[in-house]
CSV table of C-alpha atoms and ligand atoms in Angstrom, one decimal:
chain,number,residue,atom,x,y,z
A,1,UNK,CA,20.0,7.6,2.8
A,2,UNK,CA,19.9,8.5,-0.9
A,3,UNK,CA,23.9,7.7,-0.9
A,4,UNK,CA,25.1,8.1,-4.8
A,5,UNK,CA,21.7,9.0,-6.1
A,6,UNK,CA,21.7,12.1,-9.0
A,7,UNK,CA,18.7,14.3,-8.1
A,8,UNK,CA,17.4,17.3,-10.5
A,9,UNK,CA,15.4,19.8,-8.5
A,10,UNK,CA,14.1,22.6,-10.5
A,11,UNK,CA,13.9,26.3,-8.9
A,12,UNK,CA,15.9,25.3,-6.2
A,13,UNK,CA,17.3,28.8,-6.0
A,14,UNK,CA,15.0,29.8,-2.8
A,15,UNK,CA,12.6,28.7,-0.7
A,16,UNK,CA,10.9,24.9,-1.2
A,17,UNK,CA,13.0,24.3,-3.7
A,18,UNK,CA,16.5,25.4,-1.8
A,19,UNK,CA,15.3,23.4,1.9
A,20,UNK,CA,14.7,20.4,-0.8
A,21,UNK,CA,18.0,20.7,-2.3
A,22,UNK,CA,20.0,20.8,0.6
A,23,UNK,CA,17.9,18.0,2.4
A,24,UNK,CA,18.8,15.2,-0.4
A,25,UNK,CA,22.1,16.6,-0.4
A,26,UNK,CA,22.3,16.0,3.6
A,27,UNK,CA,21.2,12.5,2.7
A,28,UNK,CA,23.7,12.0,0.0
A,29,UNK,CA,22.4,12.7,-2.9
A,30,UNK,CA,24.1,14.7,-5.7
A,31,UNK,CA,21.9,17.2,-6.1
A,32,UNK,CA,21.9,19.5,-9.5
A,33,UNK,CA,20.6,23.0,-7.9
A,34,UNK,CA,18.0,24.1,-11.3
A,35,UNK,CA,17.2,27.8,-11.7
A,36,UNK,CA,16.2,30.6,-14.2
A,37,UNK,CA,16.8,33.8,-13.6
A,38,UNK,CA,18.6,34.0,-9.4
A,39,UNK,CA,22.2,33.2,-10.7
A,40,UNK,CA,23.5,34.4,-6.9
A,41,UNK,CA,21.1,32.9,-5.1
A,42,UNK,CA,21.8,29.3,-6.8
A,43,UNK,CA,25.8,29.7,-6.3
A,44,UNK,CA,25.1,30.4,-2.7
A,45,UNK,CA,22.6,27.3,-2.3
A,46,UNK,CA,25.8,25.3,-3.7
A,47,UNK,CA,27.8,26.8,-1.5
A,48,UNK,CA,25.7,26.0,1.3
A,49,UNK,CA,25.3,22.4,0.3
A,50,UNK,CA,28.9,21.9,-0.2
A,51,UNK,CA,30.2,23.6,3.1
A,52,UNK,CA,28.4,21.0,4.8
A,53,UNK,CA,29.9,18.1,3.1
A,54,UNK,CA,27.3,17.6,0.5
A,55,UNK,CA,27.9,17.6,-3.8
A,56,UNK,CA,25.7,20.1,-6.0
A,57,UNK,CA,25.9,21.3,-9.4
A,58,UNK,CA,24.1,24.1,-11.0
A,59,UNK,CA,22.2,24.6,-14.2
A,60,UNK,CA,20.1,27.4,-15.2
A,61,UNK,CA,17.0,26.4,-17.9
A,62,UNK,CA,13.4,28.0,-17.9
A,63,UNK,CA,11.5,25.1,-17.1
A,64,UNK,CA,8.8,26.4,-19.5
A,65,UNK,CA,10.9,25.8,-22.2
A,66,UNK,CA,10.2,22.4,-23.9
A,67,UNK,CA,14.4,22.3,-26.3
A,68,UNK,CA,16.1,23.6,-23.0
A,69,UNK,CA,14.3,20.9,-21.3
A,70,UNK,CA,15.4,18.2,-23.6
A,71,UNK,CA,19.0,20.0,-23.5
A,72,UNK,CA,18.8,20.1,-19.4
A,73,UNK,CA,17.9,16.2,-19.2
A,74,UNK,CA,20.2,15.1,-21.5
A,75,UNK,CA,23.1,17.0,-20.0
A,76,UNK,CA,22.6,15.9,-16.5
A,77,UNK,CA,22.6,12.4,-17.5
A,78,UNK,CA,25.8,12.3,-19.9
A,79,UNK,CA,27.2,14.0,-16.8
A,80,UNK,CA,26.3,12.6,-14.2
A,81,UNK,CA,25.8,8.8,-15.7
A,82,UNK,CA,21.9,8.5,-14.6
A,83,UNK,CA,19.0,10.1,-12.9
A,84,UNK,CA,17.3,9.1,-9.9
A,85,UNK,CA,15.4,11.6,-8.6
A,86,UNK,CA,13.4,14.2,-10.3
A,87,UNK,CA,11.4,17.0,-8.2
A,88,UNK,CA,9.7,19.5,-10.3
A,89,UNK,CA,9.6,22.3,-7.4
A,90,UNK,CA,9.9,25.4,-9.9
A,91,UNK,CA,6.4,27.6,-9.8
A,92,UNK,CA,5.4,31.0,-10.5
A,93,UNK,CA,1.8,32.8,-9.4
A,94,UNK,CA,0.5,36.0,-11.5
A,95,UNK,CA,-3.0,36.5,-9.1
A,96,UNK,CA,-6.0,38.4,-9.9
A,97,UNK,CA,-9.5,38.0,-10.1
A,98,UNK,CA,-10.6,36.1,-13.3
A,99,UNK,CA,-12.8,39.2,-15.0
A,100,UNK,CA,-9.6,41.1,-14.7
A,101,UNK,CA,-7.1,38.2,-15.9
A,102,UNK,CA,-4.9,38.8,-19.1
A,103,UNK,CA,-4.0,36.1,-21.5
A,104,UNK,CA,-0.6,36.5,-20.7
A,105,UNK,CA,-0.8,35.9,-16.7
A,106,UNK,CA,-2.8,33.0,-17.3
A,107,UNK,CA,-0.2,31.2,-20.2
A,108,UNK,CA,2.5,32.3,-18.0
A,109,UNK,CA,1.3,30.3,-15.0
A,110,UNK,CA,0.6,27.6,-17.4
A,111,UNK,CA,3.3,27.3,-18.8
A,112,UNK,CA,6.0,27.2,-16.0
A,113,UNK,CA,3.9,25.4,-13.7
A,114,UNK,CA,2.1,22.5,-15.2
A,115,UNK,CA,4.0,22.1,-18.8
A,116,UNK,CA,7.5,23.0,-17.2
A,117,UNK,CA,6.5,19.9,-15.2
A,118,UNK,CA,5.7,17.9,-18.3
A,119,UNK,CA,8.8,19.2,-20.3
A,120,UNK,CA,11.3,17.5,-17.7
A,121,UNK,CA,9.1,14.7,-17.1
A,122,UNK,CA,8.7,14.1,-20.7
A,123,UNK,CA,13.0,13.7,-21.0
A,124,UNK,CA,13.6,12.0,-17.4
A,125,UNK,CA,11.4,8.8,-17.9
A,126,UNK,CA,13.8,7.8,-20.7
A,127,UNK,CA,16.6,7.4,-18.6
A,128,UNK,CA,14.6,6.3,-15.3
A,129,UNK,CA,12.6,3.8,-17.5
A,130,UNK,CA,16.1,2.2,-19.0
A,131,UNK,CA,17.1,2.1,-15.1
A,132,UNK,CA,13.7,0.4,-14.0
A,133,UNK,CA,14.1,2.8,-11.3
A,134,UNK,CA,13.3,6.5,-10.4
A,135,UNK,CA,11.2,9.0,-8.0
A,136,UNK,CA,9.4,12.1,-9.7
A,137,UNK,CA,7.7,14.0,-7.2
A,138,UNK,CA,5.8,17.3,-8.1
A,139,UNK,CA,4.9,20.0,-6.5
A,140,UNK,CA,1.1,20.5,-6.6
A,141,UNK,CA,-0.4,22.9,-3.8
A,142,UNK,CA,-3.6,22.9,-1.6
A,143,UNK,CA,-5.3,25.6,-4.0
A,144,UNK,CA,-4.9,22.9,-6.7
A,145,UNK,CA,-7.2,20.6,-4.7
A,146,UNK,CA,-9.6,23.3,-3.1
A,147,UNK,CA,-9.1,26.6,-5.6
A,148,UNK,CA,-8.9,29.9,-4.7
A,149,UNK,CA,-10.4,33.3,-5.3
A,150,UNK,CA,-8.0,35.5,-7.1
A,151,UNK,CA,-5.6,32.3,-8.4
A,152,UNK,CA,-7.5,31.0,-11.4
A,153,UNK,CA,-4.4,30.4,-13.4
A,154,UNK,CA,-2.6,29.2,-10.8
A,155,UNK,CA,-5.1,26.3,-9.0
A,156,UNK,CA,-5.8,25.2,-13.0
A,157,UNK,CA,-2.2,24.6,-13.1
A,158,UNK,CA,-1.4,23.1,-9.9
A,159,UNK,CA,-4.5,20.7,-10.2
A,160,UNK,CA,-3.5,20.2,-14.1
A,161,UNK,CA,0.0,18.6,-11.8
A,162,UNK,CA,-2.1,16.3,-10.1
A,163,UNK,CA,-4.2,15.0,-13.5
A,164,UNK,CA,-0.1,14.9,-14.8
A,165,UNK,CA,1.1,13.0,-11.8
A,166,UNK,CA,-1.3,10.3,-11.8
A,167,UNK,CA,-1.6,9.7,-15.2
A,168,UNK,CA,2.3,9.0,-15.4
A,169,UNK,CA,2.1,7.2,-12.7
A,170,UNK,CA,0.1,4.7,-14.1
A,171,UNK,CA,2.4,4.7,-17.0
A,172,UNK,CA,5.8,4.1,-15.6
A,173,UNK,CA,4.7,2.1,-12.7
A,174,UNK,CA,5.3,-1.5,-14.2
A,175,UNK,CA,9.1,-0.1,-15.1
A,176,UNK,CA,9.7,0.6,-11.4
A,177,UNK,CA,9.6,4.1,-11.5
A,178,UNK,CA,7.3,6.1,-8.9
A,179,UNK,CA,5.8,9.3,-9.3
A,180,UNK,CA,3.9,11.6,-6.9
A,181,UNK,CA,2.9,15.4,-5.8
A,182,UNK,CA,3.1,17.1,-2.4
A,183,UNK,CA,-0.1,19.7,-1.6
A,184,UNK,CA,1.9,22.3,0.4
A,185,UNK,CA,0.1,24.7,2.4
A,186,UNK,CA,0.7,28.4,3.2
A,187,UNK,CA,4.7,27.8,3.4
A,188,UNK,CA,6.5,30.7,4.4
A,189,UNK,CA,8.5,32.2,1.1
A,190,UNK,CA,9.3,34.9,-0.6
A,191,UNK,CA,6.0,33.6,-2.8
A,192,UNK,CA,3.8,34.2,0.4
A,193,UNK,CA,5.7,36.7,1.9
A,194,UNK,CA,4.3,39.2,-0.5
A,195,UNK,CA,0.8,38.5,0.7
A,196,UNK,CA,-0.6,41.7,2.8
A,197,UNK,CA,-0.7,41.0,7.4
A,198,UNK,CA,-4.2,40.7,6.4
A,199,UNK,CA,-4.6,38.1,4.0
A,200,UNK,CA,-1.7,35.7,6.4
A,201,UNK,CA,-4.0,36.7,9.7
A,202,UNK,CA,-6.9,34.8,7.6
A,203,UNK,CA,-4.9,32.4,6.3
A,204,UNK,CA,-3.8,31.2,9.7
A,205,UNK,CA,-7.7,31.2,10.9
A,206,UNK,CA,-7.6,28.3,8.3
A,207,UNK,CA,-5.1,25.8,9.9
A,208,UNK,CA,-6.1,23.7,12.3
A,209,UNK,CA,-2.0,23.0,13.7
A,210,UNK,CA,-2.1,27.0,14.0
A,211,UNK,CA,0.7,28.0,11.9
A,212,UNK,CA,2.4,28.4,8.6
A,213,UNK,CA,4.6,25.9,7.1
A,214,UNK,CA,8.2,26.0,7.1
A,215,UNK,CA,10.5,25.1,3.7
A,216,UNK,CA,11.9,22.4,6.2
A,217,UNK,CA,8.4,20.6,5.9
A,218,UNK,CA,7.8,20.0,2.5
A,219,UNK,CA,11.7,19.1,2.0
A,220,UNK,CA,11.6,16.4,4.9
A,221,UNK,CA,8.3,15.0,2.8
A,222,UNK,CA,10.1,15.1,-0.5
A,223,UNK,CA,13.0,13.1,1.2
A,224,UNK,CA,10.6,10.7,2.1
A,225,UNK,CA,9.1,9.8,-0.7
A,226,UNK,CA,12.6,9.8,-2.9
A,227,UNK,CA,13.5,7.2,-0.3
A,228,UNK,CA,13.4,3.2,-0.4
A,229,UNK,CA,10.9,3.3,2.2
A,230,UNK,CA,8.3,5.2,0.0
A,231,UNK,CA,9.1,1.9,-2.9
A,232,UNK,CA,5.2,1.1,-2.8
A,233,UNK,CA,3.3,4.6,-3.1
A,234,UNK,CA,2.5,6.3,-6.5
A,235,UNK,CA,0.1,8.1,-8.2
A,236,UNK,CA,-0.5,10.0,-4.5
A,237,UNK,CA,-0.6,13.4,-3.6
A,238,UNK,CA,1.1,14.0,0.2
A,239,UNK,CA,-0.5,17.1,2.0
A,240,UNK,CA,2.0,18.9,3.9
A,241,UNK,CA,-0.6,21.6,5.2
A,242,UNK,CA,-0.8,22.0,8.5
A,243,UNK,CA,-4.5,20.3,8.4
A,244,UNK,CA,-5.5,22.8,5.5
A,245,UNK,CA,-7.3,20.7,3.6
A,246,UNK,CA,-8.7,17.1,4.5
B,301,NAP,P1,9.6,31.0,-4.6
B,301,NAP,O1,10.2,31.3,-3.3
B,301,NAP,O2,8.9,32.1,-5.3
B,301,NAP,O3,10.7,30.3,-5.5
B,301,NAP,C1,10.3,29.9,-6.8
B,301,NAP,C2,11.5,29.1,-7.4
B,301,NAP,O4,11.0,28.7,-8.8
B,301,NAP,C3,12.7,29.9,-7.6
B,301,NAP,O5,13.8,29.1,-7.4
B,301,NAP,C4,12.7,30.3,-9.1
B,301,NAP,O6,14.0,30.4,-9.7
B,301,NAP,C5,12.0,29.1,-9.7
B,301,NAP,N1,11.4,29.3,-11.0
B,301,NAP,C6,10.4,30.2,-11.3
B,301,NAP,N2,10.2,30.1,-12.7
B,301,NAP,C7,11.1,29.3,-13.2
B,301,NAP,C8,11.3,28.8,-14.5
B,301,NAP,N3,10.6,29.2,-15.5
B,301,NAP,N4,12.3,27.9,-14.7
B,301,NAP,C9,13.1,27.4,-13.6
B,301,NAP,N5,12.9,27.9,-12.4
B,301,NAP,C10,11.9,28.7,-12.2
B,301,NAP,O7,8.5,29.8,-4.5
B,301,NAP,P2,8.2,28.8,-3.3
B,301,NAP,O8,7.2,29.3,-2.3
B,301,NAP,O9,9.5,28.2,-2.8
B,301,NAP,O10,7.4,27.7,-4.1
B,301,NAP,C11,8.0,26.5,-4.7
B,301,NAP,C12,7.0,25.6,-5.2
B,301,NAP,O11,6.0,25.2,-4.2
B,301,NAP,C13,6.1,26.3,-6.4
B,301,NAP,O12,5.8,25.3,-7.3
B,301,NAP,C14,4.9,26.7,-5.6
B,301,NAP,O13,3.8,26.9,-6.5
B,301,NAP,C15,4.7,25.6,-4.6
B,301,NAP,N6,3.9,26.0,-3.5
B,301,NAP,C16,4.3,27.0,-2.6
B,301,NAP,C17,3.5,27.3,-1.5
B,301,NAP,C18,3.9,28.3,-0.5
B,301,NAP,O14,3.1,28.6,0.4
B,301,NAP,N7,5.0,28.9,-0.6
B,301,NAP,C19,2.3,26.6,-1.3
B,301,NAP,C20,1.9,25.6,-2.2
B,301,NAP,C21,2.7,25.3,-3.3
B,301,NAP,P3,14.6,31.9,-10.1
B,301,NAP,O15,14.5,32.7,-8.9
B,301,NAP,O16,16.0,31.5,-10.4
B,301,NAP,O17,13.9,32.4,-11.3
């Protein structure tokens, strides 16, 4: 049980990020629900959370943004007294082949996915280092591991989290605090569910268990490794991918 912890998960407005949220909260956590621009959708993951006896907070900040970041960390810890869990979950794609890539799709990628990572990190191990406690876990993805066609920007930044993962990890992991990334799959989301019945037919070809992965999956891995029982494992990256990759 994560009974009293304070758990940040960023773009917890849908999908991964919402099935996290409301698993920690399940477990007793009080979860502040992170989003940018699905105001709604956030209120209606608190809502969610609280009708079943859980506690959740919002607070909207583009990850991307280093000040907001500072802003973001510092006000979740005056309010909230600490900061026990951190779960950088936000994440954005702009695909296309590489010959056709702008500038902008590949700095936008970036920029949310692998320094939005670093921005909250770079304000949470403050606090979780004073604590000589604390669990960041990041979300990385299989493509970060094996690339893809069509998702340069993209696999750069999800296997810049792993390169970001491990190296804090090594620096944080005398003051107690652990910190690891989760290698999702093809997870069903509004992210995938713009892919064309074409592209999912192939994707499925590609997983041994024989079907995609549900929000539920990567949220009951996350809950595991905020846990006491996951006390000894950092610097690892969990994949949560049906057999994907291995
Ligand atoms: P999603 O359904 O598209 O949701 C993305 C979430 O990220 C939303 O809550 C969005 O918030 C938030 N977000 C985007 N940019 C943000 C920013 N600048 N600041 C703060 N929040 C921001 O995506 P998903 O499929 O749940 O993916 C969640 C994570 O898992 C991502 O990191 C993704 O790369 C990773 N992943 C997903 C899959 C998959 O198959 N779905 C596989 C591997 C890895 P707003 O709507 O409020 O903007």
């Amino acid at each position: 049980m994560l009974t009293g912890k304070v758990a940040v998960v960023t773009g917890a407005s849908r999908g991964i990020g919402k099935a996290i949220a409301c698993k920690l909260a399940s477990q007793g956590a009080k979860v502040v629900v992170n989003y940018n621009g699905s105001k709604e959708k956030a209120e209606a993951v608190k809502a969610e959370i609280e009708a079943q006896g859980g506690t959740a907070v919002l607070y909207q900040c583009d990850v991307s943004d280093f000040a907001s970041c500072e802003t973001f960390i510092q006000d979740v810890i005056k309010e909230h007294g600490s900061l026990d869990i951190l779960v950088n979950n936000a994440g954005i794609t702009r695909d296309g082949l590489l010959m056709k890539m702008s500038e902008e799709d590949f700095d936008k990628v970036l920029d949310t996915n692998l320094k939005g990572t670093f921005n909250t990190i770079r304000f949470a191990t403050r606090q979780m280092i004073k604590q000589r406690s604390g669990r960041i876990i990041n979300m990385s993805s299989v493509v970060g591991v094996s690339g893809n066609a069509g998702q340069a920007n993209y696999a750069a930044s999800k296997a810049g989290v792993i390169g970001l993962t491990k190296a804090v990890a090594r620096e944080v992991a005398s003051r107690g605090v652990t910190v690891n990334a989760i290698a999702p799959g093809f997870i069903q989301t509004d992210m995938t569910d713009v892919l064309s019945d074409k592209v999912k037919e192939a994707m499925v070809g590609q997983i041994p268990l024989g079907r995609f992965g549900q929000t539920e999956d990567i949220a009951a891995a996350v809950a595991f490794l905020a846990s006491d029982s996951a006390g000894y494992i950092t610097g690892q990256v969990l994949h949560v991918d049906g057999g994907m990759v291995m």
